[in-house]
Each structure stands twice: as C-alpha cells, then as structure tokens.
PDB file of C-alpha atoms and ligand atoms in Angstrom:
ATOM      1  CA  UNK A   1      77.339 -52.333 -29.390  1.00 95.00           C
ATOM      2  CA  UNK A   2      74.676 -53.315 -27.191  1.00 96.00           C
ATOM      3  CA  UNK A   3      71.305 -54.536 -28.945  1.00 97.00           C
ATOM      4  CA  UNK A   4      68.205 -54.276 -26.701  1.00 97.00           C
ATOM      5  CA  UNK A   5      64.675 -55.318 -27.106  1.00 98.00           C
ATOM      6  CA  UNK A   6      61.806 -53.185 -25.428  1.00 98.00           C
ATOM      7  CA  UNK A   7      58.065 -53.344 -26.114  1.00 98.00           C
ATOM      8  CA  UNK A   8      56.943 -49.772 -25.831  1.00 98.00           C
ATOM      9  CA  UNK A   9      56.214 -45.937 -27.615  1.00 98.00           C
ATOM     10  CA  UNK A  10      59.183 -45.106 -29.629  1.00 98.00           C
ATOM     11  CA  UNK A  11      58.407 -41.198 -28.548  1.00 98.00           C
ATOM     12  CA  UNK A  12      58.823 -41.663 -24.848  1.00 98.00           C
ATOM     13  CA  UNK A  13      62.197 -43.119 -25.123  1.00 98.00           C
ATOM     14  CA  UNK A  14      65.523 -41.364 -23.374  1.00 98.00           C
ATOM     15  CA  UNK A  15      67.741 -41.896 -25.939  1.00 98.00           C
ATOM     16  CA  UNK A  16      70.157 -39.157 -27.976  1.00 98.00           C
ATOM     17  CA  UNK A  17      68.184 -40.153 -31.679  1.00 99.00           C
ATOM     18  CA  UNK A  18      64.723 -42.099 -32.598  1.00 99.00           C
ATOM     19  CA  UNK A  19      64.491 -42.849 -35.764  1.00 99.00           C
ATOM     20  CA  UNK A  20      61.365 -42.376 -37.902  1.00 99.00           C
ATOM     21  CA  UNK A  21      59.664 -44.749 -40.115  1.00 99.00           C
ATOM     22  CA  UNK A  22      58.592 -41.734 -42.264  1.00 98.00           C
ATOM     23  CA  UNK A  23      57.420 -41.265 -46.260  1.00 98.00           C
ATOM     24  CA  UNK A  24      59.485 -39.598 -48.884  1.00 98.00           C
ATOM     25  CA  UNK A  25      57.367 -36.281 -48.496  1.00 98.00           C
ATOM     26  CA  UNK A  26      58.674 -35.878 -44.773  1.00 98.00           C
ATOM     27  CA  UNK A  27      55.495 -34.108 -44.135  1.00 98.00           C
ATOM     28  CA  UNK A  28      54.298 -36.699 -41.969  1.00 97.00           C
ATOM     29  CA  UNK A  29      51.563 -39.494 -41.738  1.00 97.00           C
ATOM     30  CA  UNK A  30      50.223 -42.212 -39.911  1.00 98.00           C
ATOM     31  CA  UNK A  31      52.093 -44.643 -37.795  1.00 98.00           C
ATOM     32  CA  UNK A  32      55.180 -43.870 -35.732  1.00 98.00           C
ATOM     33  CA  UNK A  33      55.317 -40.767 -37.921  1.00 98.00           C
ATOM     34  CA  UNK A  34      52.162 -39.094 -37.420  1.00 98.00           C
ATOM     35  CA  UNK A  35      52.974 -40.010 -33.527  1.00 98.00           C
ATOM     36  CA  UNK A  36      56.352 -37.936 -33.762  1.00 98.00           C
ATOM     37  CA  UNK A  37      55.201 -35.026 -34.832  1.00 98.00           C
ATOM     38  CA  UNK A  38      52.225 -35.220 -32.336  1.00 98.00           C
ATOM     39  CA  UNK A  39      54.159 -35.749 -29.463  1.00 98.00           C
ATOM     40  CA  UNK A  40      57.499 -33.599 -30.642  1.00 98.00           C
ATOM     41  CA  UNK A  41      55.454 -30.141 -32.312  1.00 98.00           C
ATOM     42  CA  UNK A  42      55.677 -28.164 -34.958  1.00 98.00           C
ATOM     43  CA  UNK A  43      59.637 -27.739 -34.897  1.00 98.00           C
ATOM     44  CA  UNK A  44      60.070 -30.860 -36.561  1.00 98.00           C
ATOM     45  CA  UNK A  45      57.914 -30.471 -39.101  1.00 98.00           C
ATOM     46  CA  UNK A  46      59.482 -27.451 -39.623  1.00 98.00           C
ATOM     47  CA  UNK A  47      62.892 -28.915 -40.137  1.00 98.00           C
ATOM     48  CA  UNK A  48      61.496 -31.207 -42.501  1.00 98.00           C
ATOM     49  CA  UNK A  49      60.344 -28.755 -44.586  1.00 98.00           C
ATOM     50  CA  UNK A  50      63.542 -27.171 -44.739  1.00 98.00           C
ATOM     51  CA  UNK A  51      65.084 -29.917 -45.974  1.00 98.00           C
ATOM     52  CA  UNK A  52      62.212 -30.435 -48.817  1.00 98.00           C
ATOM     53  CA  UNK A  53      63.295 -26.724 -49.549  1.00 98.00           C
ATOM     54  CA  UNK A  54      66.863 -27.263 -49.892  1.00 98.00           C
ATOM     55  CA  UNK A  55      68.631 -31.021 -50.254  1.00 97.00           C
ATOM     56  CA  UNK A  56      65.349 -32.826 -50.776  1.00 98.00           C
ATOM     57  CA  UNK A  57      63.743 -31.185 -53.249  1.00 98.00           C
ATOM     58  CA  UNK A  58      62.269 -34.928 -54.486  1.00 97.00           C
ATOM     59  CA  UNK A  59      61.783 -36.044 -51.178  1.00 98.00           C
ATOM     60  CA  UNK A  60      64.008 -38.078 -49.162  1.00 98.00           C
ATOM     61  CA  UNK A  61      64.472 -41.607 -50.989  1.00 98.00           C
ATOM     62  CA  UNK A  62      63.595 -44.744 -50.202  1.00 98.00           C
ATOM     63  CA  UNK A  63      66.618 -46.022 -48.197  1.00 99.00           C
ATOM     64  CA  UNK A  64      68.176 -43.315 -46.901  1.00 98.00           C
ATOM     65  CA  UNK A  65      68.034 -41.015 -43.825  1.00 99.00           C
ATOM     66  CA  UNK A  66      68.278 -37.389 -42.408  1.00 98.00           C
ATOM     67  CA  UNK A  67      68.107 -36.220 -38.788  1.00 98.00           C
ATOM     68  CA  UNK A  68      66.089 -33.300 -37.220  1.00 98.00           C
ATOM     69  CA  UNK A  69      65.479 -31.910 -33.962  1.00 98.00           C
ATOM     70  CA  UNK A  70      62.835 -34.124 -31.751  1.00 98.00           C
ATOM     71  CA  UNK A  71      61.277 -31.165 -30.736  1.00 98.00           C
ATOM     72  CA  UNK A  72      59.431 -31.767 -27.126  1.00 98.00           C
ATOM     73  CA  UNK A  73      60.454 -35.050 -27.217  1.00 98.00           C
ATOM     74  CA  UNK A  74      62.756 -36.697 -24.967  1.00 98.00           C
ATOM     75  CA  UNK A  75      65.379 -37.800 -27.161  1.00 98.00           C
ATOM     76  CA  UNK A  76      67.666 -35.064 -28.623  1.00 98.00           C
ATOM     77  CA  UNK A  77      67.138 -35.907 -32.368  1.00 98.00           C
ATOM     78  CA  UNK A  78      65.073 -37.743 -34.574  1.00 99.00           C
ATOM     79  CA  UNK A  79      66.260 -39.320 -37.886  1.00 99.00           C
ATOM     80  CA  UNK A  80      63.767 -40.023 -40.494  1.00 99.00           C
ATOM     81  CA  UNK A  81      64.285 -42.779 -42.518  1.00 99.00           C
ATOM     82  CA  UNK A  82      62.312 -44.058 -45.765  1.00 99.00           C
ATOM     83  CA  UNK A  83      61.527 -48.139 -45.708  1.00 99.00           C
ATOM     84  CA  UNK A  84      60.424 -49.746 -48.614  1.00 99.00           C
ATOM     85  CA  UNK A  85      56.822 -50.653 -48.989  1.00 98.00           C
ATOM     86  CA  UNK A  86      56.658 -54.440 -48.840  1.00 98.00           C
ATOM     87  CA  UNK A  87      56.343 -56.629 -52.475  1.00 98.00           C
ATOM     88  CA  UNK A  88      55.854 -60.157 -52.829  1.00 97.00           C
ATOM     89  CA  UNK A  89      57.122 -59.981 -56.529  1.00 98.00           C
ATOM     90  CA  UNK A  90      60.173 -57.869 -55.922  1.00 98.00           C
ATOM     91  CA  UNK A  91      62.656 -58.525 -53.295  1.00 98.00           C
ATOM     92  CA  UNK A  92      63.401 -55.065 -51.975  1.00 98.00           C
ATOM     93  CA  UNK A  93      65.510 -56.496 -48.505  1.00 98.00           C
ATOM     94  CA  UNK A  94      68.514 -53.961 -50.248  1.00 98.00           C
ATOM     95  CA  UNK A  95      66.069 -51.141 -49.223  1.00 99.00           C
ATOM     96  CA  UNK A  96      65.660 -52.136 -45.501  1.00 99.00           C
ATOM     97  CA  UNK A  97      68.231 -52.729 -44.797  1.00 98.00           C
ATOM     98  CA  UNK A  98      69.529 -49.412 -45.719  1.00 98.00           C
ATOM     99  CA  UNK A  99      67.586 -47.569 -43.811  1.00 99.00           C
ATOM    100  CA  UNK A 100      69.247 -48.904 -40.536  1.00 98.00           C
ATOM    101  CA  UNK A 101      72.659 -48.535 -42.029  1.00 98.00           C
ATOM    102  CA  UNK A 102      71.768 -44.814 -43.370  1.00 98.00           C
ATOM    103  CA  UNK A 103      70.670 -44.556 -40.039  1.00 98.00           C
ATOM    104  CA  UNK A 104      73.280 -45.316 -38.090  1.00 98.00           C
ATOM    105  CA  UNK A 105      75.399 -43.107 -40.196  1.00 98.00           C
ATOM    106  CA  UNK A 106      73.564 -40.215 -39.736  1.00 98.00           C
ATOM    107  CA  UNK A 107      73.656 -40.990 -35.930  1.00 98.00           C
ATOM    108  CA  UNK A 108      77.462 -41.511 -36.022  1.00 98.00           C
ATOM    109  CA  UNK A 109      77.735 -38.239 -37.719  1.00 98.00           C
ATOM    110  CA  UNK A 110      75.433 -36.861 -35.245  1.00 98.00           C
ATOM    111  CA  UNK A 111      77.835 -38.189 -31.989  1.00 98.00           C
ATOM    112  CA  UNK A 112      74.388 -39.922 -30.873  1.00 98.00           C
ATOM    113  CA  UNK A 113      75.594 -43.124 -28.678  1.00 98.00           C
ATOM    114  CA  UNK A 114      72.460 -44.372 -27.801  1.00 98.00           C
ATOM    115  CA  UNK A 115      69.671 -44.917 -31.415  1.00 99.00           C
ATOM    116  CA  UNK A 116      66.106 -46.398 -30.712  1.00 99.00           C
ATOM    117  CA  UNK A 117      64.455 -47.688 -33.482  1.00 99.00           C
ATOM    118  CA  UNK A 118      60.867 -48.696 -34.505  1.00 99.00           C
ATOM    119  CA  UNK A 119      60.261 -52.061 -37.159  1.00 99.00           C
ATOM    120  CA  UNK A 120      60.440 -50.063 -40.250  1.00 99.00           C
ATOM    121  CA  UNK A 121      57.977 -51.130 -42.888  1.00 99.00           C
ATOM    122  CA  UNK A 122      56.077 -53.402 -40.444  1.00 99.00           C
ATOM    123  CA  UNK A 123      52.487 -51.273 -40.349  1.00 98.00           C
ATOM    124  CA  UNK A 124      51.558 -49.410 -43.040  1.00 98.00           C
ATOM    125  CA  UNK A 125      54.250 -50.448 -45.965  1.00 98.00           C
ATOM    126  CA  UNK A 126      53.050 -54.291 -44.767  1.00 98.00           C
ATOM    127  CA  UNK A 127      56.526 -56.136 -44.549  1.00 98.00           C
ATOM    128  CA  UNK A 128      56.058 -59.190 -42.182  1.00 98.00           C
ATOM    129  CA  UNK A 129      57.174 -58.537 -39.131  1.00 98.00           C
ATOM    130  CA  UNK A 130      59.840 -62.049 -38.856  1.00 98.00           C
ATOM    131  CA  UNK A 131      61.203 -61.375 -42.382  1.00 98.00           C
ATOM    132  CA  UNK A 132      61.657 -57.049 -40.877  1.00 98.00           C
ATOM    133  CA  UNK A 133      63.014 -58.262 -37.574  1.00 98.00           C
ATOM    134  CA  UNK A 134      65.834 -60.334 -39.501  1.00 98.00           C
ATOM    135  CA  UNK A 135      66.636 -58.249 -41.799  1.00 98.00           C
ATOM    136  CA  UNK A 136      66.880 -54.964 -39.265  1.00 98.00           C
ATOM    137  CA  UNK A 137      69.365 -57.263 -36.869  1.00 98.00           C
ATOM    138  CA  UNK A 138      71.776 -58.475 -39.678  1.00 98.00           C
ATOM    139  CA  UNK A 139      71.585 -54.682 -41.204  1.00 98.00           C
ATOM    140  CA  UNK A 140      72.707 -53.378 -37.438  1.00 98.00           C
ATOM    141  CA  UNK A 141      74.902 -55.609 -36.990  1.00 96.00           C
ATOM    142  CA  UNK A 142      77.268 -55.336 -40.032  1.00 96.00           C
ATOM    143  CA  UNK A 143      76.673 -51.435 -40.054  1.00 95.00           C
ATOM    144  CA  UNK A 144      80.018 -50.838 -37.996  1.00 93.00           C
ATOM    145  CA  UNK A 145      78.815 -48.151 -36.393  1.00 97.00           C
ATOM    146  CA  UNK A 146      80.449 -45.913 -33.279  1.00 97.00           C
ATOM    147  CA  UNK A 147      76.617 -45.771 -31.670  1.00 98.00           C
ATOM    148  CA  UNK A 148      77.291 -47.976 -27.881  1.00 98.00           C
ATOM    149  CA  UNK A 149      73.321 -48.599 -27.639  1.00 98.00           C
ATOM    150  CA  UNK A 150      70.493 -49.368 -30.469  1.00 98.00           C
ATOM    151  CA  UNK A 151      67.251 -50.474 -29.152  1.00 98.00           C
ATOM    152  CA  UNK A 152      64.388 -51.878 -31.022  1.00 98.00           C
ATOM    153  CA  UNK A 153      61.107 -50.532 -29.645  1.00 99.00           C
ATOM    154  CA  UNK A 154      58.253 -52.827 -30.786  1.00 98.00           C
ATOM    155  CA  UNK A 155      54.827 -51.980 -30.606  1.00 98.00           C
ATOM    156  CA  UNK A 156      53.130 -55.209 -29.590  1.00 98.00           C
ATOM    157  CA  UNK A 157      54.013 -58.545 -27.844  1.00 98.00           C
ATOM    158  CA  UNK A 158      53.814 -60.145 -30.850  1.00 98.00           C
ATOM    159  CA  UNK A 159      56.249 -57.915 -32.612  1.00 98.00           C
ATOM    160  CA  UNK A 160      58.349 -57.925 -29.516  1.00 98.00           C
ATOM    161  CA  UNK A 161      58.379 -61.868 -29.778  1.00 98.00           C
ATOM    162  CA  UNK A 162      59.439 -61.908 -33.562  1.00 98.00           C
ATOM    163  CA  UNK A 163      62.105 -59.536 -32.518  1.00 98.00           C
ATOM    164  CA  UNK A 164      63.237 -62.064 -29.674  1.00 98.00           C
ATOM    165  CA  UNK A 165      63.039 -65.039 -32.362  1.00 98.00           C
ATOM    166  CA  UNK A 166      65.142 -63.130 -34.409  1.00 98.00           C
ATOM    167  CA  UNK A 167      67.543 -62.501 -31.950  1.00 98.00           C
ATOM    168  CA  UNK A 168      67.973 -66.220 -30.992  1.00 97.00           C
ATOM    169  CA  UNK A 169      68.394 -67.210 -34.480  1.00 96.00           C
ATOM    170  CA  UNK A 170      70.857 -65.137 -35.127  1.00 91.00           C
ATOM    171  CA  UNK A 171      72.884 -66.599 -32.042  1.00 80.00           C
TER     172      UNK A 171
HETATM  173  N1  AR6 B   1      56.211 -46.587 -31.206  1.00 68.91           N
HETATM  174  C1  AR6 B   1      56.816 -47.695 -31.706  1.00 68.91           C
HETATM  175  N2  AR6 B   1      56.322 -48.398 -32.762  1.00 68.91           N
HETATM  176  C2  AR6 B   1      55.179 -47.944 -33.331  1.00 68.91           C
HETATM  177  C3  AR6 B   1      54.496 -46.794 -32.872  1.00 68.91           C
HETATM  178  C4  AR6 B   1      55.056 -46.108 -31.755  1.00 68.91           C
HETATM  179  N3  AR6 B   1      54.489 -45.006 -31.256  1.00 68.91           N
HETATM  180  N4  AR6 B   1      53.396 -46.612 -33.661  1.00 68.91           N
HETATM  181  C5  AR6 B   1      53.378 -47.617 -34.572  1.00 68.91           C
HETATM  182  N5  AR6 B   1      54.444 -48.437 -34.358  1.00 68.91           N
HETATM  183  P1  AR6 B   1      54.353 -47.618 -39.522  1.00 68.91           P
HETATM  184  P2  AR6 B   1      55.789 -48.121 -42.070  1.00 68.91           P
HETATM  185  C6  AR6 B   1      54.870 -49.635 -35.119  1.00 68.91           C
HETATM  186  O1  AR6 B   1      53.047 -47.845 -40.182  1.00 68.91           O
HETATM  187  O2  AR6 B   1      55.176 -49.482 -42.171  1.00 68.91           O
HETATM  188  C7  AR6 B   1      53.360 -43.497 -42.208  1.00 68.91           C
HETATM  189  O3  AR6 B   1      52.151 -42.966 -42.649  1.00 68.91           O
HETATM  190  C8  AR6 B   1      53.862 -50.314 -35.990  1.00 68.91           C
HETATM  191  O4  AR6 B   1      53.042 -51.199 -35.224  1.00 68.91           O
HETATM  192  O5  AR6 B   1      54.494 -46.501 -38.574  1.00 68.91           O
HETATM  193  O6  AR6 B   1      57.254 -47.965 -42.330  1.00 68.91           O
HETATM  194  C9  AR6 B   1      54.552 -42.862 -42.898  1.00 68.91           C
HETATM  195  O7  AR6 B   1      54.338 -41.493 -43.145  1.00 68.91           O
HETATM  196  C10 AR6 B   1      54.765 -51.053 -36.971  1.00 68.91           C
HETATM  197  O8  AR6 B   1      55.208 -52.290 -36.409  1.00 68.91           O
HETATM  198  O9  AR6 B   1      55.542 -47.425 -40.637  1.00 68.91           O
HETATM  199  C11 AR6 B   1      54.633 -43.653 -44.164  1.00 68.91           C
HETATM  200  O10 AR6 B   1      53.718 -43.179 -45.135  1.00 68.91           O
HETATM  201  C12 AR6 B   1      55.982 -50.149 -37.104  1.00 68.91           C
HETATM  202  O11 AR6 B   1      55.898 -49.232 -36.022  1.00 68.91           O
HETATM  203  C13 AR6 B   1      54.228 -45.046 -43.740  1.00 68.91           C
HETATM  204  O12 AR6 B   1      53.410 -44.868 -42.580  1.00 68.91           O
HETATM  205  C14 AR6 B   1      56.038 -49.371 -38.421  1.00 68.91           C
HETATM  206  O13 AR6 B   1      54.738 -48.998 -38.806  1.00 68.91           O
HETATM  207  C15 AR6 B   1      55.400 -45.889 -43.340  1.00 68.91           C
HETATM  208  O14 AR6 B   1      54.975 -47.204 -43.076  1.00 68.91           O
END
C-alpha cells in the first residue's frame, strides 16, 4: 500500500472513496463534513438519512464507518466515519484508530483501491494534531487492507508537517 501526504481540500480529490470526519447524527456539520455535503449535494445527505432510517437508528457510533455516494463530487464514494472527541482524562486512541480501520473495511468491501483521508478529530473534536497523525499511520498500517493507495489530505502546512514527522518516526 502506498501512503501519500498532500496538503489540500479533501472534496476535490480523484480518488474512488473520501472519508468523512462526520458526527453520530450523519446529518452533517462543520468541518470537512459540512464541506462534503456543500460541495457533493443533497444525495448524500439523503443517503445518510436512509441509513438513520434503517441500520442507524442511534446514529452511527463512535468508531465505526459507513459509505455513501459522493454525490457531485469527484470521488465515487464517501465513507463517514465517527472520531472520538479528544479527552485529556480518558485515553480514547482505541476510538481513532478505529475509524481508519472501519474505514478501510468499508472501502475493501466497497472494491475502492485508492481512500483519501482527512486528520480525524483534529478540528472540532480537538485531538492534537502529532498525537492524530501517529495514531492514523500505525492504525493504516496494521489495517491489512486490499486498498493500493490511502492519502492523507491535511488542511494546513502545519498539519501537513506533523503528518511528515509522523511519517519519519515511524521509519
Ligand atoms: N479538507 C481536508 N481537511 C479539512 C477540510 C477539508 N475541506 N476542512 C477541515 N479540514 P473537523 P473533527 C481539517 O473539525 O475534529 C463536524 O461538525 C481540519 O483542519 O472537520 O473530527 C462534524 O459534523 C482538521 O484538521 O472534524 C462533527 O460534529 C480535520 O480536517 C465534528 O465536526 C478534522 O476537523 C467532527 O470533528
């Protein structure tokens, strides 16, 4: 599996599946999320609500993952994914790192190849973004997954250079 770095907009990415950084409700929000369904219409929103209406009746937890379409976006599908919010008292790493795992199952299941992926639970839910980046790398890396591409799309240099830290570290 390749692993590549890009600092960019998760939504204009040509790849078969981005993955959301959503909120149990899957009726959207701020963030990546609210920029999804912006750029991607009302079809995915639809989707989503569907799934509230029939396997999800409690939301999607926190951990796990479920694909749509993208909509007008490039990519084919997007997979929405629930990250923890961050808590200095509780070590909730389990959680994260599920999400990319869950991901990259649903993507496998999917036949998706090539998975782009935004630092889940780096905005709004507060995780710091070295602690995310390590955590997301290790998590991809063990998942065993058929995908052949997974990029990380960060949304600022800085993010972009924890990312690259991470990387390094991990040799
Ligand atoms: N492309 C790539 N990365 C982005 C983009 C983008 N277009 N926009 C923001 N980021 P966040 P969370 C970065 O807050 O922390 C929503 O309301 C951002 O800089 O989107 O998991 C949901 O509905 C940050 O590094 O997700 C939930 O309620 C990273 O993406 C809640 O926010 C994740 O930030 C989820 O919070």
């Amino acid at each position: 599996m390749k692993l590549v770095l890009v600092e960019g907009d998760i939504t204009e990415q040509r790849v078969d599946a981005i993955v959301n950084a959503a909120n149990s409700s899957l009726m959207g929000g701020g963030g990546v999320d609210g920029a999804i369904h912006r750029r991607g219409g009302p079809e995915i929103l639809e989707e989503c609500r569907a799934l509230r209406a029939s396997r999800y009746g409690r939301g999607l937890p926190v951990g796990a993952a479920v694909a749509t379409t993208a909509g007008r976006l490039p990519a084919q599908w997007v997979i929405h994914t629930v990250g923890p919010v961050y808590s200095r008292s509780e070590d909730r790493s389990h959680l994260l790192a599920s999400c990319y795992r869950e991901s990259l199952h649903v993507a496998d299941s999917l036949g998706a190849s090539t998975v782009a992926f935004p630092a889940v639970s780096t905005g709004i839910y507060r995780w710091p973004m070295a602690d995310a980046a390590r955590i997301a790398l290790a998590a991809i890396r063990q998942a065993g997954s058929s995908v052949t591409e997974v990029r990380f799309v960060l949304f600022s240099p800085a993010a972009y250079a924890e990312f690259e830290q991470a990387l390094g570290d991990m040799g």
